[in-house]
């Protein structure tokens, strides 16, 4: 199997060798300027402060016996300590393992068993209410049953929290680490990461879990070189520089927060505004009060802004936003907010990005394509059954080869070989099409395609029509078994507050805008969708499982 290529030498010479080197470069260039602002300035972390505290955390890890290539778990909500700890892990030449704070004790135990971290960095309470310290006892018991050792815990305490037995207090340990001896250069330590039993970890910065929509999450290995170049390329496409102020609600344990929020703004010298927990009023206050220029992330933030009564959109300095949504919804939000809406495509296995629109792309491309692939990436569309490369305009599986593709799945060579073919192309499992001008359009997950008799139906096509109904806030279309046609579409719908479209209303609307075989056979109005912990994706497999009960209700 051919591994993804490294960045060209001429470019890699201009990029930081490690994520920690990115922090030190930013510290030298931008000093005490704000790098990270949490919420309504509950926490503010400067560029120089990040580098200094990350160096101290790296020394702390070394004092705990962490060596290059060891894994260190990060199980913590968005906060300054998350960034300090994560870049401190890079400082020590260790590998960060991102763990979602939304996971159950069983799911966390699985990730610990998979990655075997030497240290777990966490806090006693998530969002002030979830007893993470209590969950640790459950996790330890599960691991003990499997013969897996519980990692050393470093915990950040809330005001009234108490340390579990054997855990270190994050703040106290950081204070004591000021007197610890200095470390070798980060690049030297990272290069040694493959010397201790895991050769595939040489140069690896992070292990991030897949969303787990189809089974137990796998650990995606992402390199320092790939992440730094990807963040650099995103700064260019998104026109980020030290004058810019960037807003994201993405969790830092996911590649959208880890790469596209933290690292991209670190390289650009722009200020990142983030939140521990999304709140629509806080988001509006920050976006308007702090003069935010650009947004990246989930459509819900912009949708809430557009739907809230009495908003003065003249207060918005923000002039561009990146997220994924149906073209009609993109157009509507652009018209209401006066912000250039841009599509983006990526997955964890590519560090979070493959293609991204530019603000100056034609409107139809910004709304109905995912932009051009990043420079230096090879993207092709293949027939999922035969593997044959398809021409421009034909739909098939999106395959990617290049510098951002994962090293592989940690401790799972069989899954790696299945995902990355002999030519080094990652088979994404996503259906897409290459358009004129080099643009890429994501269509749907291949496994979500609905086969209605002899017709193949993309759920996104139906969702894009239904979401344009004035009463519809969100919609997810899935397949239901049918004795005559094999499968038929059904729609789960979340209505906007204060509206009340009936199943009959939605059916009539769909029939006006869709071919008969594309019209959902049932419409189920629900309050929420089951979603994955890390990426907030709708778990369509769970929706399919709900159909029998909903149909009988």
mmCIF file of C-alpha atoms in Angstrom, residues 112-415:
data_model
loop_
_atom_site.group_PDB
_atom_site.id
_atom_site.type_symbol
_atom_site.label_atom_id
_atom_site.label_comp_id
_atom_site.label_asym_id
_atom_site.label_seq_id
_atom_site.Cartn_x
_atom_site.Cartn_y
_atom_site.Cartn_z
ATOM 1 C CA UNK A 112 -8.993 4.007 26.103
ATOM 2 C CA UNK A 113 -8.699 0.285 25.406
ATOM 3 C CA UNK A 114 -7.980 1.059 21.743
ATOM 4 C CA UNK A 115 -5.434 3.855 22.246
ATOM 5 C CA UNK A 116 -3.900 2.851 25.635
ATOM 6 C CA UNK A 117 -3.089 6.398 26.798
ATOM 7 C CA UNK A 118 -0.463 6.829 29.512
ATOM 8 C CA UNK A 119 -2.300 9.893 30.862
ATOM 9 C CA UNK A 120 -5.889 11.096 30.680
ATOM 10 C CA UNK A 121 -6.496 14.861 30.937
ATOM 11 C CA UNK A 122 -10.024 15.696 32.055
ATOM 12 C CA UNK A 123 -12.155 17.836 34.370
ATOM 13 C CA UNK A 124 -14.471 16.940 37.237
ATOM 14 C CA UNK A 125 -17.660 18.223 35.605
ATOM 15 C CA UNK A 126 -18.642 18.746 31.986
ATOM 16 C CA UNK A 127 -20.655 21.937 31.500
ATOM 17 C CA UNK A 128 -21.108 22.163 35.246
ATOM 18 C CA UNK A 129 -23.468 19.214 35.486
ATOM 19 C CA UNK A 130 -22.096 15.953 34.068
ATOM 20 C CA UNK A 131 -20.145 14.101 36.761
ATOM 21 C CA UNK A 132 -17.020 13.160 34.816
ATOM 22 C CA UNK A 133 -15.212 12.202 38.023
ATOM 23 C CA UNK A 134 -17.974 9.713 38.768
ATOM 24 C CA UNK A 135 -17.806 8.298 35.255
ATOM 25 C CA UNK A 136 -14.095 7.606 35.756
ATOM 26 C CA UNK A 137 -14.920 4.973 38.363
ATOM 27 C CA UNK A 138 -17.220 3.211 35.895
ATOM 28 C CA UNK A 139 -14.587 3.406 33.181
ATOM 29 C CA UNK A 140 -11.898 2.005 35.482
ATOM 30 C CA UNK A 141 -14.137 -0.923 36.428
ATOM 31 C CA UNK A 142 -14.860 -1.734 32.771
ATOM 32 C CA UNK A 143 -11.179 -1.576 31.872
ATOM 33 C CA UNK A 144 -10.251 -3.803 34.813
ATOM 34 C CA UNK A 145 -12.660 -6.469 33.536
ATOM 35 C CA UNK A 146 -10.819 -6.382 30.204
ATOM 36 C CA UNK A 147 -7.375 -6.446 31.774
ATOM 37 C CA UNK A 148 -6.572 -2.888 30.659
ATOM 38 C CA UNK A 149 -4.762 -0.497 32.981
ATOM 39 C CA UNK A 150 -6.452 2.808 33.752
ATOM 40 C CA UNK A 151 -4.251 5.750 32.680
ATOM 41 C CA UNK A 152 -2.918 8.322 35.142
ATOM 42 C CA UNK A 153 -5.502 11.101 35.516
ATOM 43 C CA UNK A 154 -4.752 14.827 35.489
ATOM 44 C CA UNK A 155 -7.988 16.652 36.375
ATOM 45 C CA UNK A 156 -8.992 20.289 36.266
ATOM 46 C CA UNK A 157 -11.359 20.997 39.146
ATOM 47 C CA UNK A 158 -14.379 23.237 39.307
ATOM 48 C CA UNK A 159 -14.974 25.350 42.407
ATOM 49 C CA UNK A 160 -16.384 22.591 44.604
ATOM 50 C CA UNK A 161 -14.889 19.523 42.914
ATOM 51 C CA UNK A 162 -12.878 16.787 44.578
ATOM 52 C CA UNK A 163 -10.027 14.780 43.089
ATOM 53 C CA UNK A 164 -10.508 11.034 42.637
ATOM 54 C CA UNK A 165 -7.924 8.909 44.412
ATOM 55 C CA UNK A 166 -4.573 8.983 42.606
ATOM 56 C CA UNK A 167 -5.479 11.887 40.289
ATOM 57 C CA UNK A 168 -3.384 15.051 39.947
ATOM 58 C CA UNK A 169 -4.886 18.531 40.192
ATOM 59 C CA UNK A 170 -4.269 20.222 36.803
ATOM 60 C CA UNK A 171 -3.650 23.698 38.228
ATOM 61 C CA UNK A 172 -1.388 22.532 41.054
ATOM 62 C CA UNK A 173 0.586 20.246 38.761
ATOM 63 C CA UNK A 174 1.076 23.072 36.263
ATOM 64 C CA UNK A 175 2.341 25.388 38.990
ATOM 65 C CA UNK A 176 4.836 22.774 40.200
ATOM 66 C CA UNK A 177 6.014 22.082 36.624
ATOM 67 C CA UNK A 178 7.652 25.528 36.428
ATOM 68 C CA UNK A 179 10.764 24.083 38.103
ATOM 69 C CA UNK A 180 11.023 20.955 35.921
ATOM 70 C CA UNK A 181 13.990 20.571 33.519
ATOM 71 C CA UNK A 182 13.644 21.700 29.884
ATOM 72 C CA UNK A 183 12.843 19.277 27.067
ATOM 73 C CA UNK A 184 14.618 18.543 23.805
ATOM 74 C CA UNK A 185 13.202 20.350 20.737
ATOM 75 C CA UNK A 186 9.663 19.236 19.919
ATOM 76 C CA UNK A 187 10.565 18.190 16.361
ATOM 77 C CA UNK A 188 13.287 15.896 17.716
ATOM 78 C CA UNK A 189 10.863 14.296 20.179
ATOM 79 C CA UNK A 190 8.136 13.851 17.555
ATOM 80 C CA UNK A 191 10.627 12.147 15.218
ATOM 81 C CA UNK A 192 11.348 9.616 17.965
ATOM 82 C CA UNK A 193 7.655 8.772 18.448
ATOM 83 C CA UNK A 194 7.912 5.532 16.494
ATOM 84 C CA UNK A 195 10.799 4.077 18.498
ATOM 85 C CA UNK A 196 8.755 2.443 21.229
ATOM 86 C CA UNK A 197 6.636 -0.250 19.649
ATOM 87 C CA UNK A 198 4.424 1.737 17.284
ATOM 88 C CA UNK A 199 6.409 2.664 14.168
ATOM 89 C CA UNK A 200 3.280 4.058 12.525
ATOM 90 C CA UNK A 201 3.181 6.843 15.153
ATOM 91 C CA UNK A 202 6.354 8.573 13.946
ATOM 92 C CA UNK A 203 5.290 12.117 13.098
ATOM 93 C CA UNK A 204 1.700 11.547 14.285
ATOM 94 C CA UNK A 205 0.106 14.446 16.176
ATOM 95 C CA UNK A 206 -3.306 13.056 17.024
ATOM 96 C CA UNK A 207 -5.609 10.074 17.058
ATOM 97 C CA UNK A 208 -9.169 11.280 16.507
ATOM 98 C CA UNK A 209 -12.099 8.916 16.557
ATOM 99 C CA UNK A 210 -14.463 8.453 13.662
ATOM 100 C CA UNK A 211 -18.093 9.303 14.314
ATOM 101 C CA UNK A 212 -19.098 5.718 15.011
ATOM 102 C CA UNK A 213 -22.300 5.848 12.935
ATOM 103 C CA UNK A 214 -21.856 2.275 11.733
ATOM 104 C CA UNK A 215 -20.041 0.588 14.617
ATOM 105 C CA UNK A 216 -17.340 1.087 17.219
ATOM 106 C CA UNK A 217 -15.268 4.216 16.500
ATOM 107 C CA UNK A 218 -11.831 3.745 14.956
ATOM 108 C CA UNK A 219 -8.763 5.826 15.767
ATOM 109 C CA UNK A 220 -7.668 8.023 12.851
ATOM 110 C CA UNK A 221 -3.928 8.858 12.893
ATOM 111 C CA UNK A 222 -3.208 12.400 11.661
ATOM 112 C CA UNK A 223 0.312 13.778 11.238
ATOM 113 C CA UNK A 224 1.877 17.077 12.264
ATOM 114 C CA UNK A 225 2.920 17.712 8.653
ATOM 115 C CA UNK A 226 -0.521 16.995 7.214
ATOM 116 C CA UNK A 227 -2.394 19.042 9.813
ATOM 117 C CA UNK A 228 -0.065 22.035 9.548
ATOM 118 C CA UNK A 229 -0.312 22.136 5.775
ATOM 119 C CA UNK A 230 -4.087 21.671 5.857
ATOM 120 C CA UNK A 231 -4.507 24.516 8.327
ATOM 121 C CA UNK A 232 -2.199 26.677 6.189
ATOM 122 C CA UNK A 233 -4.236 25.964 3.056
ATOM 123 C CA UNK A 234 -7.488 26.757 4.901
ATOM 124 C CA UNK A 235 -6.117 30.125 6.006
ATOM 125 C CA UNK A 236 -5.562 31.004 2.342
ATOM 126 C CA UNK A 237 -8.994 29.856 1.148
ATOM 127 C CA UNK A 238 -10.703 31.641 4.048
ATOM 128 C CA UNK A 239 -8.575 34.809 3.772
ATOM 129 C CA UNK A 240 -7.446 34.705 7.400
ATOM 130 C CA UNK A 241 -4.728 37.003 8.725
ATOM 131 C CA UNK A 242 -3.868 38.703 12.039
ATOM 132 C CA UNK A 243 -6.629 41.288 11.560
ATOM 133 C CA UNK A 244 -9.356 38.648 11.449
ATOM 134 C CA UNK A 245 -11.723 37.443 14.176
ATOM 135 C CA UNK A 246 -13.066 33.912 13.697
ATOM 136 C CA UNK A 247 -16.056 32.265 15.426
ATOM 137 C CA UNK A 248 -16.629 28.530 15.840
ATOM 138 C CA UNK A 249 -18.695 26.380 18.191
ATOM 139 C CA UNK A 250 -16.867 23.199 17.137
ATOM 140 C CA UNK A 251 -15.642 20.977 19.994
ATOM 141 C CA UNK A 252 -11.855 20.866 20.189
ATOM 142 C CA UNK A 253 -11.838 17.067 20.429
ATOM 143 C CA UNK A 254 -13.135 16.907 16.842
ATOM 144 C CA UNK A 255 -11.068 17.781 13.771
ATOM 145 C CA UNK A 256 -13.309 20.774 13.054
ATOM 146 C CA UNK A 257 -12.243 22.316 16.351
ATOM 147 C CA UNK A 258 -8.739 20.833 16.577
ATOM 148 C CA UNK A 259 -7.602 21.687 13.045
ATOM 149 C CA UNK A 260 -10.063 24.132 11.548
ATOM 150 C CA UNK A 261 -10.519 26.298 14.632
ATOM 151 C CA UNK A 262 -7.423 26.087 16.843
ATOM 152 C CA UNK A 263 -4.621 25.348 14.381
ATOM 153 C CA UNK A 264 -5.870 27.413 11.444
ATOM 154 C CA UNK A 265 -6.166 30.552 13.555
ATOM 155 C CA UNK A 266 -2.842 29.849 15.254
ATOM 156 C CA UNK A 267 -1.064 29.792 11.882
ATOM 157 C CA UNK A 268 -2.948 32.832 10.603
ATOM 158 C CA UNK A 269 -2.465 34.896 13.763
ATOM 159 C CA UNK A 270 -6.210 35.532 13.864
ATOM 160 C CA UNK A 271 -8.256 35.421 17.068
ATOM 161 C CA UNK A 272 -10.521 32.436 17.688
ATOM 162 C CA UNK A 273 -13.773 32.930 19.571
ATOM 163 C CA UNK A 274 -15.202 29.648 20.888
ATOM 164 C CA UNK A 275 -17.666 28.438 23.494
ATOM 165 C CA UNK A 276 -17.962 25.682 26.059
ATOM 166 C CA UNK A 277 -21.635 25.181 25.245
ATOM 167 C CA UNK A 278 -23.558 26.748 22.409
ATOM 168 C CA UNK A 279 -26.117 29.368 23.394
ATOM 169 C CA UNK A 280 -27.866 31.409 20.705
ATOM 170 C CA UNK A 281 -27.868 34.642 22.699
ATOM 171 C CA UNK A 282 -24.210 34.303 23.628
ATOM 172 C CA UNK A 283 -23.348 33.605 19.974
ATOM 173 C CA UNK A 284 -25.193 36.735 18.803
ATOM 174 C CA UNK A 285 -23.562 38.878 21.490
ATOM 175 C CA UNK A 286 -20.075 37.637 20.623
ATOM 176 C CA UNK A 287 -20.498 37.793 16.847
ATOM 177 C CA UNK A 288 -21.825 41.362 16.964
ATOM 178 C CA UNK A 289 -19.999 42.681 20.035
ATOM 179 C CA UNK A 290 -16.566 41.331 19.103
ATOM 180 C CA UNK A 291 -16.763 42.230 15.416
ATOM 181 C CA UNK A 292 -16.474 38.663 14.096
ATOM 182 C CA UNK A 293 -15.325 38.479 10.455
ATOM 183 C CA UNK A 294 -15.764 34.780 9.610
ATOM 184 C CA UNK A 295 -17.719 31.775 10.863
ATOM 185 C CA UNK A 296 -17.077 28.057 10.427
ATOM 186 C CA UNK A 297 -19.130 25.145 11.673
ATOM 187 C CA UNK A 298 -22.739 24.084 12.163
ATOM 188 C CA UNK A 299 -25.637 25.685 10.273
ATOM 189 C CA UNK A 300 -27.716 25.975 13.456
ATOM 190 C CA UNK A 301 -25.844 29.090 14.615
ATOM 191 C CA UNK A 302 -26.715 31.016 11.455
ATOM 192 C CA UNK A 303 -30.201 29.573 11.328
ATOM 193 C CA UNK A 304 -30.902 30.744 14.876
ATOM 194 C CA UNK A 305 -29.650 34.217 13.972
ATOM 195 C CA UNK A 306 -31.928 34.357 10.932
ATOM 196 C CA UNK A 307 -34.999 33.059 12.797
ATOM 197 C CA UNK A 308 -34.718 35.211 15.928
ATOM 198 C CA UNK A 309 -37.196 38.122 15.881
ATOM 199 C CA UNK A 310 -35.926 41.664 16.048
ATOM 200 C CA UNK A 311 -32.309 41.078 15.086
ATOM 201 C CA UNK A 312 -30.511 44.085 13.627
ATOM 202 C CA UNK A 313 -28.358 42.479 10.959
ATOM 203 C CA UNK A 314 -26.674 45.806 10.290
ATOM 204 C CA UNK A 315 -24.635 45.013 13.430
ATOM 205 C CA UNK A 316 -22.942 42.133 11.625
ATOM 206 C CA UNK A 317 -19.381 42.763 10.543
ATOM 207 C CA UNK A 318 -19.154 39.093 9.546
ATOM 208 C CA UNK A 319 -18.968 38.775 5.772
ATOM 209 C CA UNK A 320 -18.357 35.054 5.156
ATOM 210 C CA UNK A 321 -19.331 31.702 6.637
ATOM 211 C CA UNK A 322 -18.482 28.062 5.956
ATOM 212 C CA UNK A 323 -20.735 25.090 6.694
ATOM 213 C CA UNK A 324 -22.684 22.393 4.837
ATOM 214 C CA UNK A 325 -26.383 22.746 4.064
ATOM 215 C CA UNK A 326 -28.853 22.434 1.184
ATOM 216 C CA UNK A 327 -28.382 25.075 -1.511
ATOM 217 C CA UNK A 328 -31.811 26.615 -0.908
ATOM 218 C CA UNK A 329 -31.008 27.090 2.772
ATOM 219 C CA UNK A 330 -27.637 28.632 1.901
ATOM 220 C CA UNK A 331 -29.313 31.126 -0.425
ATOM 221 C CA UNK A 332 -31.976 32.056 2.125
ATOM 222 C CA UNK A 333 -29.447 32.695 4.886
ATOM 223 C CA UNK A 334 -27.256 34.760 2.581
ATOM 224 C CA UNK A 335 -30.220 36.920 1.634
ATOM 225 C CA UNK A 336 -31.290 37.447 5.263
ATOM 226 C CA UNK A 337 -27.900 37.945 6.897
ATOM 227 C CA UNK A 338 -25.982 39.538 4.046
ATOM 228 C CA UNK A 339 -23.108 37.093 4.599
ATOM 229 C CA UNK A 340 -21.385 35.135 1.816
ATOM 230 C CA UNK A 341 -22.296 31.481 2.466
ATOM 231 C CA UNK A 342 -19.712 28.902 1.423
ATOM 232 C CA UNK A 343 -19.788 25.102 1.326
ATOM 233 C CA UNK A 344 -17.043 22.834 2.636
ATOM 234 C CA UNK A 345 -16.326 19.087 2.487
ATOM 235 C CA UNK A 346 -14.098 16.863 4.562
ATOM 236 C CA UNK A 347 -13.942 13.937 6.961
ATOM 237 C CA UNK A 348 -11.891 12.903 9.957
ATOM 238 C CA UNK A 349 -9.698 10.659 7.790
ATOM 239 C CA UNK A 350 -8.564 13.763 5.869
ATOM 240 C CA UNK A 351 -7.968 15.965 8.890
ATOM 241 C CA UNK A 352 -11.377 17.560 8.436
ATOM 242 C CA UNK A 353 -11.099 19.040 4.958
ATOM 243 C CA UNK A 354 -10.742 18.049 1.305
ATOM 244 C CA UNK A 355 -12.418 20.892 -0.575
ATOM 245 C CA UNK A 356 -13.604 24.353 0.401
ATOM 246 C CA UNK A 357 -15.237 27.222 -1.443
ATOM 247 C CA UNK A 358 -13.737 30.675 -1.650
ATOM 248 C CA UNK A 359 -15.770 33.793 -0.965
ATOM 249 C CA UNK A 360 -15.210 34.955 -4.559
ATOM 250 C CA UNK A 361 -16.483 31.718 -6.136
ATOM 251 C CA UNK A 362 -19.717 32.093 -8.150
ATOM 252 C CA UNK A 363 -22.791 31.989 -5.923
ATOM 253 C CA UNK A 364 -24.109 28.782 -7.503
ATOM 254 C CA UNK A 365 -20.803 27.063 -6.731
ATOM 255 C CA UNK A 366 -20.615 28.418 -3.173
ATOM 256 C CA UNK A 367 -24.118 27.091 -2.492
ATOM 257 C CA UNK A 368 -24.297 23.933 -4.587
ATOM 258 C CA UNK A 369 -20.739 22.591 -4.595
ATOM 259 C CA UNK A 370 -18.120 22.057 -1.916
ATOM 260 C CA UNK A 371 -15.481 24.070 -3.732
ATOM 261 C CA UNK A 372 -12.266 22.928 -5.344
ATOM 262 C CA UNK A 373 -10.012 20.383 -3.618
ATOM 263 C CA UNK A 374 -7.029 21.795 -1.744
ATOM 264 C CA UNK A 375 -3.874 22.279 -3.845
ATOM 265 C CA UNK A 376 -1.800 19.130 -4.202
ATOM 266 C CA UNK A 377 -4.637 16.690 -3.516
ATOM 267 C CA UNK A 378 -5.762 14.154 -6.099
ATOM 268 C CA UNK A 379 -9.529 13.591 -6.047
ATOM 269 C CA UNK A 380 -11.343 11.190 -8.332
ATOM 270 C CA UNK A 381 -14.778 9.623 -8.572
ATOM 271 C CA UNK A 382 -14.975 5.850 -8.947
ATOM 272 C CA UNK A 383 -17.680 3.270 -9.457
ATOM 273 C CA UNK A 384 -18.174 1.738 -5.984
ATOM 274 C CA UNK A 385 -18.763 -1.714 -7.454
ATOM 275 C CA UNK A 386 -15.992 -1.962 -10.068
ATOM 276 C CA UNK A 387 -13.518 0.673 -8.913
ATOM 277 C CA UNK A 388 -13.420 2.164 -12.420
ATOM 278 C CA UNK A 389 -12.609 5.885 -12.558
ATOM 279 C CA UNK A 390 -15.658 7.847 -13.742
ATOM 280 C CA UNK A 391 -15.698 10.954 -15.957
ATOM 281 C CA UNK A 392 -16.632 14.472 -14.939
ATOM 282 C CA UNK A 393 -20.343 14.741 -14.189
ATOM 283 C CA UNK A 394 -20.824 11.081 -13.213
ATOM 284 C CA UNK A 395 -21.754 10.214 -9.635
ATOM 285 C CA UNK A 396 -19.698 7.699 -7.701
ATOM 286 C CA UNK A 397 -17.497 7.312 -4.634
ATOM 287 C CA UNK A 398 -15.193 10.200 -3.720
ATOM 288 C CA UNK A 399 -11.576 9.012 -3.402
ATOM 289 C CA UNK A 400 -8.735 11.221 -2.136
ATOM 290 C CA UNK A 401 -4.955 10.868 -2.320
ATOM 291 C CA UNK A 402 -2.406 13.298 -0.919
ATOM 292 C CA UNK A 403 -0.775 14.955 2.025
ATOM 293 C CA UNK A 404 -3.869 15.277 4.254
ATOM 294 C CA UNK A 405 -4.908 11.606 4.175
ATOM 295 C CA UNK A 406 -4.606 9.802 7.493
ATOM 296 C CA UNK A 407 -1.643 7.561 8.297
ATOM 297 C CA UNK A 408 -4.232 4.853 8.948
ATOM 298 C CA UNK A 409 -6.444 3.499 11.726
ATOM 299 C CA UNK A 410 -4.482 2.927 14.917
ATOM 300 C CA UNK A 411 -3.941 -0.761 15.716
ATOM 301 C CA UNK A 412 -6.260 -1.770 12.865
ATOM 302 C CA UNK A 413 -4.243 -2.631 9.731
ATOM 303 C CA UNK A 414 -7.154 -4.562 8.211
ATOM 304 C CA UNK A 415 -9.460 -1.529 8.349
#
